[in-house]
Amino acid sequence: MSSIKPLNGIKIIDFTHVQAGPACTQMLAWFGADVIKVERPGAGDVTRSQLRDIPDVDALYFTMLNSNKRSLTLDTKQPEGKVVLEKLIKESDVLVENFGPGALDRMGFTWERIQELNPKMIVASVKGFSDGHHYDDLKVYENVAQCAGGAASTTGFWDGPPTVSAAALGDSNTGMHLAIGILTAIIGRQQTGKGQRVACAMQDAVLNLCRVKMRDQLRLDKLGYLEEYPQYPQYPQYPQYPQYPQYPQYPQYPQYPHGTFSDVVPRGGNAGGGGQPGWVLKCKGWQTDPNAYIYFTVQGHAWAPICDAIGKPEWKTDPDYVTPKARQPHIMDIFATIEGWLADKTKFEAVDILRKFDIPCSPVLTMKELLHDPSLRASGSIVEVPHKERGSYFTVGSPIKFSDLKPEITGSPLLGEHTDEVLAELGYSKDQIGNLRESKAV
C-alpha cells in the first residue's frame, strides 16, 4: 500500500454542517485532503449536541460525519475573522458550503471576491433546489428532498401513503454527488488553471437515483401499464393475462384496486424494479423477529435452479411457468410457494442453500448484525476509531476500496481543536493568536 494519498496537498475549507456537506468533505479527507472545518466559536456544528448518547461529549451524529478533519473556530462577522478567512482562501483549493441562498454573499465573500483572492478556488455548494427553480427559496432536509426528488412517491405499498427511505438519499447521497463534482473541477483546473463553482441540488441527486422510475414513467406514458409491477397480472385490457383471484396466502398484499394503472408510476411494495421479479419473503422465526426475512429474486435464466432448490422440478416444463411472461400472472403464488419452503429455515440457512444455486438473494440484515459482521470489520467498511473524549466508537468506513490505498479513519476533531495550528500555518504569531482569541474572532 502506498503511503501517499491521492488528495495530499489539496486544502479544503469546510463551511458545511449537519449531513450532506460533511459527508462529502469527510470522504475527501479519507483520501488525503486537508479538510479544515470552520465552526462558530462556542457552538460549532449543531450535530455536536444532537441525539447525544453520552452527556457533554460530541454526539455520534457529528463524529460519524466528520472524521479525519481539523476544526477551526472562526467568527466571520468580526473584521479580524474576515481577514483570517481571506488568508485561508488564498491558500486553499476548495471551499464547500451548504448555507442558505446568499449567505456567503452577505458575509462579504461573493464569487467575484473569492476569485479576486484566489482565481484557482473551487466553490462547491449543496443546495435544496437548483438555481432558478421555482422552489429555490425552500429549506430542504433529508425527507423533504426524498419527496421532491421522486423517491417517496414510488416507495411503499400501493394501498399506503408515500414513504421515505431510511437511507440518506437526500443528504449523504447529495454529498457523494458533490464530491464527484469537486474532483471533476480539480481535474478541470489542472487543464485550465481556473477555479469554478460547483453545485449539487438535493432534489437533483435524489432524482438521479430515481432514474429507473423516470424510465418507468416514460414507459407508462407509452404503454399504459408496467409489466413487472404486481398490478400487471390483473390488467383488464390484456386478455392473455386473465383475472386471477386474490391469493389467500397474501391477504396483506392485495393486488392494485381493479388491476389498473393511473398515469403516474405506482408504488410497487417490494417488487423488483429491473425487470426481474423479487419480493421480501418470511423465514423461520418471523412471528417474533421482525427481520426474519430474505429478499428473493426470480431471475429469468435462474428459473431452473430455483425450481430445483425449492423442490418444484415440474415447474421447469410447465407452460404456465416456463417463461417470465407466463410466470408473471402467478408471481405472488410463486412467492407464496417459496415462502412455504422457507418456513423451517432461518434467513441465514436459506441464503446458504440458495447461494449454491446462484440465486440472487440476501438476508434482511439489521444494523446490529451489520455492526458485528466480521466481513465488514475485515474489509474496513465498519471501523473502530479512538476519540479524545468519548473513547473509541464504531463508524462506517470507506465504501470504496483501492488496490494501492487503504484509507485510515481517524477520530473527529474537538471544537476548535486545531485553531492555533491552522492560524500558525497562516503566519500568525502566538501573540497575534492570543489577540484573536481576546477579540472573540476565534
Coordinates of C-alpha atoms in Angstrom, one line a residue:
M1 CA 0.0 0.0 0.0
S2 CA 1.3 3.5 -0.9
S3 CA 1.8 5.9 1.9
I4 CA 0.9 8.8 -0.4
K5 CA -2.8 9.6 -0.5
P6 CA -4.2 10.8 -3.8
L7 CA -5.6 14.0 -2.4
N8 CA -2.5 15.0 -0.4
G9 CA -1.8 18.7 -1.0
I10 CA -5.5 19.6 -1.5
K11 CA -6.7 22.0 1.1
I12 CA -10.5 22.3 1.7
I13 CA -12.3 25.0 3.7
D14 CA -15.3 23.1 5.1
F15 CA -18.2 25.5 5.8
T16 CA -20.7 22.7 5.9
H17 CA -22.9 21.4 8.7
V18 CA -25.3 18.6 9.6
Q19 CA -25.0 15.8 6.9
A20 CA -24.9 16.4 3.2
G21 CA -21.8 18.7 3.2
P22 CA -19.9 16.9 6.0
A23 CA -20.4 13.5 4.2
C24 CA -18.8 15.0 1.1
T25 CA -15.8 16.6 2.8
Q26 CA -15.3 13.5 5.1
M27 CA -14.8 11.3 2.1
L28 CA -12.3 13.7 0.6
A29 CA -10.5 13.8 3.9
W30 CA -10.3 10.0 3.9
F31 CA -8.5 10.2 0.6
G32 CA -5.9 12.6 1.8
A33 CA -7.3 16.2 1.5
D34 CA -6.6 18.5 4.4
V35 CA -10.2 19.4 5.4
I36 CA -10.5 22.4 7.8
K37 CA -13.9 22.5 9.3
V38 CA -14.8 26.1 10.1
E39 CA -17.2 26.4 13.0
R40 CA -18.7 29.1 15.2
P41 CA -16.8 29.7 18.4
G42 CA -18.5 28.2 21.4
A43 CA -21.1 26.4 19.4
G44 CA -19.9 24.5 16.3
D45 CA -21.8 22.2 14.1
V46 CA -25.3 21.7 15.5
T47 CA -24.9 17.9 15.3
R48 CA -22.2 18.0 18.0
S49 CA -25.1 18.2 20.5
Q50 CA -27.9 16.5 18.6
L51 CA -29.1 13.0 19.7
R52 CA -26.3 12.5 22.3
D53 CA -25.8 9.1 23.8
I54 CA -23.2 10.4 26.3
P55 CA -23.7 13.7 28.1
D56 CA -21.4 16.6 27.3
V57 CA -19.4 15.0 24.5
D58 CA -19.7 15.2 20.8
A59 CA -22.7 13.1 19.6
L60 CA -22.3 10.2 17.2
Y61 CA -24.2 12.2 14.7
F62 CA -21.2 14.5 14.5
T63 CA -18.3 12.0 15.0
M64 CA -19.6 9.7 12.2
L65 CA -19.6 12.5 9.6
N66 CA -16.5 14.5 10.5
S67 CA -13.6 12.1 10.8
N68 CA -10.1 13.0 9.5
K69 CA -10.8 16.7 9.7
R70 CA -9.3 19.6 11.5
S71 CA -11.5 22.1 13.4
L72 CA -11.0 25.9 13.3
T73 CA -13.4 28.2 15.2
L74 CA -13.9 31.5 13.5
D75 CA -16.3 34.4 13.7
T76 CA -16.5 35.8 10.2
K77 CA -18.8 38.6 11.4
Q78 CA -15.8 40.2 13.0
P79 CA -13.3 42.1 10.9
E80 CA -10.4 40.1 12.2
G81 CA -12.3 36.9 11.4
K82 CA -12.8 38.0 7.9
V83 CA -9.1 38.6 7.5
V84 CA -8.4 35.1 8.7
L85 CA -10.8 33.7 6.1
E86 CA -9.3 35.8 3.4
K87 CA -5.9 34.4 4.2
L88 CA -7.3 30.9 4.2
I89 CA -9.0 31.3 0.9
K90 CA -5.7 32.5 -0.7
E91 CA -4.0 29.3 0.4
S92 CA -6.8 26.7 -0.2
D93 CA -8.1 24.8 -3.2
V94 CA -11.8 24.3 -2.4
L95 CA -14.5 25.9 -0.3
V96 CA -17.5 23.7 0.4
E97 CA -20.7 25.2 1.9
N98 CA -24.3 24.4 2.5
F99 CA -25.6 27.7 3.8
G100 CA -28.9 29.1 2.7
P101 CA -29.0 31.1 -0.5
G102 CA -26.9 34.3 -0.4
A103 CA -25.2 33.6 2.9
L104 CA -21.7 33.8 1.6
D105 CA -22.6 37.0 -0.3
R106 CA -23.8 38.5 3.0
M107 CA -20.6 37.6 4.7
G108 CA -18.8 39.6 2.0
F109 CA -17.5 36.6 0.1
T110 CA -19.2 36.8 -3.2
W111 CA -17.9 34.6 -6.0
E112 CA -16.3 37.6 -7.5
R113 CA -14.5 38.5 -4.3
I114 CA -13.3 34.9 -3.8
Q115 CA -12.0 34.9 -7.4
E116 CA -10.0 38.1 -6.6
L117 CA -8.5 36.4 -3.6
N118 CA -7.8 33.1 -5.4
P119 CA -8.6 32.6 -9.1
K120 CA -8.0 28.9 -8.7
M121 CA -10.5 28.5 -5.9
I122 CA -13.3 26.0 -6.4
V123 CA -16.5 26.8 -4.5
A124 CA -18.8 23.8 -4.1
S125 CA -22.3 24.2 -2.7
V126 CA -25.1 21.9 -1.5
K127 CA -28.5 23.3 -2.4
G128 CA -32.1 22.2 -1.9
F129 CA -33.2 23.0 -5.4
S130 CA -31.1 24.2 -8.4
D131 CA -30.7 27.9 -9.1
G132 CA -33.7 29.4 -10.8
H133 CA -36.0 26.6 -9.6
H134 CA -39.5 27.8 -8.6
Y135 CA -38.8 26.2 -5.1
D136 CA -35.3 27.5 -4.7
D137 CA -36.3 29.5 -1.6
L138 CA -37.5 26.4 0.3
K139 CA -35.4 24.9 3.1
V140 CA -34.7 21.3 2.3
Y141 CA -33.8 18.5 4.6
E142 CA -33.4 14.7 4.1
N143 CA -37.1 13.7 3.8
V144 CA -38.1 16.9 2.0
A145 CA -35.5 16.0 -0.7
Q146 CA -36.8 12.5 -1.0
C147 CA -40.3 13.8 -1.6
A148 CA -39.1 16.5 -4.0
G149 CA -36.9 14.1 -6.0
G150 CA -39.5 11.3 -6.7
A151 CA -38.3 8.7 -4.2
A152 CA -41.2 9.0 -1.8
S153 CA -44.0 8.8 -4.4
T154 CA -42.5 5.5 -5.7
T155 CA -41.7 3.9 -2.4
G156 CA -44.1 1.9 -0.2
F157 CA -47.1 -0.2 -0.9
W158 CA -49.9 0.7 -3.3
D159 CA -52.6 0.9 -0.6
G160 CA -50.5 3.2 1.7
P161 CA -49.0 6.7 1.6
P162 CA -45.8 7.8 0.0
T163 CA -42.9 6.5 2.1
V164 CA -39.4 7.9 2.8
S165 CA -36.4 5.6 2.8
A166 CA -34.2 5.2 5.9
A167 CA -31.2 5.6 3.7
A168 CA -29.9 9.2 3.4
L169 CA -30.9 9.6 -0.3
G170 CA -31.2 13.4 0.2
D171 CA -28.3 14.1 2.4
S172 CA -25.3 11.8 2.1
N173 CA -26.2 10.9 -1.5
T174 CA -26.0 14.6 -2.4
G175 CA -22.7 14.8 -0.6
M176 CA -21.3 11.9 -2.7
H177 CA -22.5 13.6 -5.9
L178 CA -20.9 16.9 -4.8
A179 CA -17.6 15.0 -4.1
I180 CA -17.6 13.8 -7.7
G181 CA -18.2 17.4 -8.9
I182 CA -15.3 18.7 -6.8
L183 CA -12.9 16.1 -8.1
T184 CA -14.0 16.9 -11.6
A185 CA -13.4 20.6 -11.1
I186 CA -9.9 19.9 -9.7
I187 CA -9.0 17.9 -12.8
G188 CA -10.6 20.7 -14.9
R189 CA -8.4 23.2 -13.1
Q190 CA -5.3 21.2 -14.0
Q191 CA -6.2 21.8 -17.6
T192 CA -7.4 25.4 -17.5
G193 CA -5.7 26.9 -14.4
K194 CA -9.1 28.3 -13.3
G195 CA -11.4 27.5 -10.5
Q196 CA -15.2 27.3 -10.9
R197 CA -18.4 27.0 -9.0
V198 CA -19.8 23.5 -8.4
A199 CA -23.3 22.9 -7.1
C200 CA -25.5 19.9 -6.4
A201 CA -29.1 20.2 -5.5
M202 CA -30.6 17.7 -3.2
Q203 CA -33.7 17.3 -5.4
D204 CA -31.4 16.5 -8.4
A205 CA -29.3 14.0 -6.5
V206 CA -32.4 12.1 -5.4
L207 CA -33.8 12.2 -8.9
N208 CA -30.6 10.8 -10.3
L209 CA -31.1 7.7 -8.1
C210 CA -34.7 7.5 -9.3
R211 CA -33.6 7.2 -12.9
V212 CA -35.3 3.9 -13.4
K213 CA -38.5 5.3 -12.0
M214 CA -38.3 8.0 -14.6
R215 CA -37.8 5.2 -17.1
D216 CA -41.0 3.6 -15.9
Q217 CA -42.9 6.9 -16.3
L218 CA -41.8 7.1 -19.9
R219 CA -42.9 3.5 -20.5
L220 CA -46.2 4.0 -18.7
D221 CA -46.9 7.1 -20.8
K222 CA -46.4 5.0 -23.9
L223 CA -47.9 1.6 -22.9
G224 CA -50.4 2.3 -20.2
Y225 CA -49.0 -0.4 -18.0
L226 CA -45.8 -1.7 -16.4
E227 CA -45.4 -5.5 -16.7
E228 CA -43.0 -6.0 -13.9
Y229 CA -45.3 -4.4 -11.2
P230 CA -47.6 -6.6 -9.1
Q231 CA -50.5 -4.7 -10.5
Y232 CA -49.9 -6.0 -14.0
P233 CA -51.3 -9.6 -13.9
Q234 CA -54.9 -8.3 -13.5
Y235 CA -54.6 -5.6 -16.1
P236 CA -58.0 -5.8 -17.8
Q237 CA -57.1 -4.6 -21.3
Y238 CA -54.8 -7.6 -21.9
P239 CA -56.9 -10.8 -22.2
Q240 CA -53.8 -13.0 -22.4
Y241 CA -53.5 -12.2 -18.7
P242 CA -56.8 -13.4 -17.2
Q243 CA -58.1 -12.2 -14.0
Y244 CA -56.7 -14.1 -11.1
P245 CA -58.4 -14.2 -7.6
Q246 CA -56.6 -12.9 -4.7
Y247 CA -54.0 -15.3 -3.4
P248 CA -55.2 -16.3 0.1
Q249 CA -51.6 -16.7 1.2
Y250 CA -51.0 -13.0 0.7
P251 CA -54.0 -11.2 2.2
Q252 CA -51.6 -8.5 3.3
Y253 CA -50.5 -7.9 -0.3
P254 CA -53.7 -7.2 -2.2
Q255 CA -53.5 -6.5 -6.0
Y256 CA -53.8 -3.0 -7.1
P257 CA -57.5 -1.8 -7.0
H258 CA -59.3 -3.1 -10.1
G259 CA -55.9 -4.1 -11.5
T260 CA -55.5 -0.7 -13.3
F261 CA -52.7 1.8 -13.6
S262 CA -53.1 5.5 -13.3
D263 CA -51.0 7.9 -15.3
V264 CA -48.2 8.0 -12.7
V265 CA -45.6 5.4 -11.7
P266 CA -47.2 3.5 -8.8
R267 CA -45.7 2.2 -5.6
G268 CA -44.7 -1.4 -6.0
G269 CA -44.1 -2.6 -2.5
N270 CA -41.0 -4.8 -2.5
A271 CA -41.2 -5.7 -6.2
G272 CA -38.0 -5.8 -8.2
G273 CA -37.6 -2.7 -10.3
G274 CA -35.2 -4.0 -13.0
G275 CA -37.5 -6.5 -14.9
Q276 CA -36.6 -9.3 -12.5
P277 CA -39.5 -10.1 -10.1
G278 CA -38.5 -10.1 -6.5
W279 CA -40.1 -9.9 -3.0
V280 CA -39.3 -10.0 0.7
L281 CA -40.2 -13.4 2.0
K282 CA -40.8 -14.7 5.5
C283 CA -38.3 -17.2 7.1
K284 CA -38.4 -19.3 10.2
G285 CA -39.0 -17.1 13.3
W286 CA -40.8 -14.2 11.5
Q287 CA -43.6 -14.3 14.1
T288 CA -41.2 -12.9 16.8
D289 CA -38.3 -11.5 14.7
P290 CA -39.4 -8.5 12.5
N291 CA -36.4 -9.0 10.3
A292 CA -36.6 -12.8 9.8
Y293 CA -36.9 -12.3 6.0
I294 CA -34.9 -12.7 2.9
Y295 CA -35.1 -10.9 -0.5
F296 CA -35.6 -13.4 -3.3
T297 CA -35.2 -12.6 -7.0
V298 CA -36.7 -14.7 -9.7
Q299 CA -34.1 -14.2 -12.3
G300 CA -35.1 -15.4 -15.8
H301 CA -32.0 -17.6 -16.5
A302 CA -32.0 -18.9 -13.0
W303 CA -35.5 -20.4 -13.2
A304 CA -34.4 -24.0 -13.5
P305 CA -32.1 -23.7 -10.4
I306 CA -34.9 -22.1 -8.5
C307 CA -37.2 -25.0 -9.3
D308 CA -34.5 -27.4 -8.2
A309 CA -33.7 -25.5 -5.0
I310 CA -37.3 -25.3 -3.7
G311 CA -38.3 -28.8 -4.8
K312 CA -40.6 -27.9 -7.7
P313 CA -38.9 -29.6 -10.7
E314 CA -42.2 -29.9 -12.6
W315 CA -42.3 -26.1 -13.0
K316 CA -39.3 -26.2 -15.3
T317 CA -41.5 -27.6 -18.1
D318 CA -45.0 -26.4 -17.1
P319 CA -46.1 -23.9 -19.8
D320 CA -47.7 -21.8 -17.1
Y321 CA -44.3 -21.2 -15.5
V322 CA -41.6 -21.8 -18.1
T323 CA -41.2 -18.2 -19.3
P324 CA -41.1 -14.9 -17.4
K325 CA -44.2 -13.8 -19.3
A326 CA -46.0 -16.9 -18.4
R327 CA -44.9 -16.6 -14.7
Q328 CA -45.9 -13.0 -14.2
P329 CA -49.7 -13.7 -13.6
H330 CA -48.7 -16.3 -11.0
I331 CA -45.8 -14.4 -9.4
M332 CA -47.4 -13.9 -6.0
D333 CA -48.4 -17.6 -6.0
I334 CA -44.8 -18.5 -6.8
F335 CA -43.5 -16.3 -3.9
A336 CA -46.1 -18.0 -1.6
T337 CA -44.7 -21.4 -2.6
I338 CA -41.1 -20.3 -1.9
E339 CA -42.2 -18.8 1.4
G340 CA -43.6 -22.3 2.3
W341 CA -40.2 -23.8 1.5
L342 CA -38.6 -21.1 3.8
A343 CA -40.8 -21.8 6.7
D344 CA -38.4 -24.2 8.5
K345 CA -35.2 -22.2 7.6
T346 CA -33.7 -19.2 9.2
K347 CA -32.8 -16.4 6.8
F348 CA -29.1 -17.4 7.0
E349 CA -29.8 -21.0 6.4
A350 CA -32.0 -20.2 3.4
V351 CA -29.3 -18.0 1.8
D352 CA -26.6 -20.6 2.4
I353 CA -28.7 -23.1 0.4
L354 CA -29.8 -20.7 -2.3
R355 CA -26.3 -19.3 -2.9
K356 CA -25.3 -22.8 -4.1
F357 CA -27.8 -22.5 -6.9
D358 CA -26.5 -19.0 -7.9
I359 CA -29.9 -17.4 -7.0
P360 CA -29.8 -13.6 -6.2
C361 CA -30.9 -13.3 -2.6
S362 CA -29.9 -11.8 0.7
P363 CA -30.9 -12.0 4.3
V364 CA -32.6 -8.8 5.6
L365 CA -29.8 -7.6 7.8
T366 CA -30.3 -5.3 10.9
M367 CA -28.0 -2.5 11.9
K368 CA -26.8 -4.7 14.8
E369 CA -26.0 -7.6 12.5
L370 CA -24.1 -5.2 10.2
L371 CA -22.2 -3.7 13.1
H372 CA -20.9 -7.0 14.2
D373 CA -20.4 -8.5 10.8
P374 CA -16.8 -9.9 10.7
S375 CA -16.5 -9.5 6.9
L376 CA -17.4 -5.8 7.2
R377 CA -14.9 -5.4 10.0
A378 CA -12.2 -7.1 8.0
S379 CA -12.8 -5.0 4.9
G380 CA -12.8 -1.7 6.7
S381 CA -16.5 -1.0 6.0
I382 CA -17.0 -0.9 9.8
V383 CA -14.1 0.5 11.7
E384 CA -13.4 1.4 15.3
V385 CA -11.7 4.8 15.9
P386 CA -10.5 6.5 19.0
H387 CA -11.9 9.8 20.3
K388 CA -10.3 12.1 22.8
E389 CA -13.4 12.5 25.0
R390 CA -15.9 9.7 24.2
G391 CA -13.3 6.9 23.9
S392 CA -13.4 4.6 20.9
Y393 CA -16.5 4.3 18.7
F394 CA -17.6 2.4 15.7
T395 CA -18.3 4.1 12.4
V396 CA -18.9 3.3 8.8
G397 CA -15.6 3.3 6.9
S398 CA -14.9 4.0 3.2
P399 CA -17.3 2.1 0.9
I400 CA -14.7 2.5 -1.9
K401 CA -11.8 0.0 -1.9
F402 CA -8.5 0.6 -3.7
S403 CA -5.6 -1.7 -4.6
D404 CA -3.0 0.8 -3.5
L405 CA -4.8 2.8 -0.8
K406 CA -6.3 1.9 2.5
P407 CA -8.0 5.0 4.0
E408 CA -7.1 5.4 7.6
I409 CA -10.2 6.6 9.5
T410 CA -9.3 8.9 12.4
G411 CA -11.5 10.4 15.1
S412 CA -13.5 13.6 14.6
P413 CA -11.9 16.8 15.9
L414 CA -13.0 18.6 19.1
L415 CA -14.5 22.0 18.7
G416 CA -11.6 24.4 17.8
E417 CA -9.0 21.7 18.4
H418 CA -6.8 22.9 15.6
T419 CA -7.4 26.6 15.7
D420 CA -3.9 27.6 16.9
E421 CA -2.3 25.1 14.5
V422 CA -4.2 26.4 11.4
L423 CA -3.6 30.1 12.4
A424 CA 0.1 29.4 12.8
E425 CA 0.2 27.9 9.3
L426 CA -1.3 31.1 8.0
G427 CA 1.6 33.1 9.6
Y428 CA 0.0 34.3 12.8
S429 CA 2.4 34.5 15.8
K430 CA 1.4 33.3 19.3
D431 CA 0.7 36.9 20.4
Q432 CA -1.5 37.5 17.3
I433 CA -3.4 34.3 18.0
G434 CA -3.8 35.5 21.6
N435 CA -5.2 38.8 20.3
L436 CA -7.7 37.0 18.1
R437 CA -8.9 34.9 21.0
E438 CA -9.2 38.0 23.1
S439 CA -11.4 39.7 20.5
K440 CA -13.5 36.6 20.2
A441 CA -12.7 36.3 16.5
V442 CA -11.7 32.7 17.0

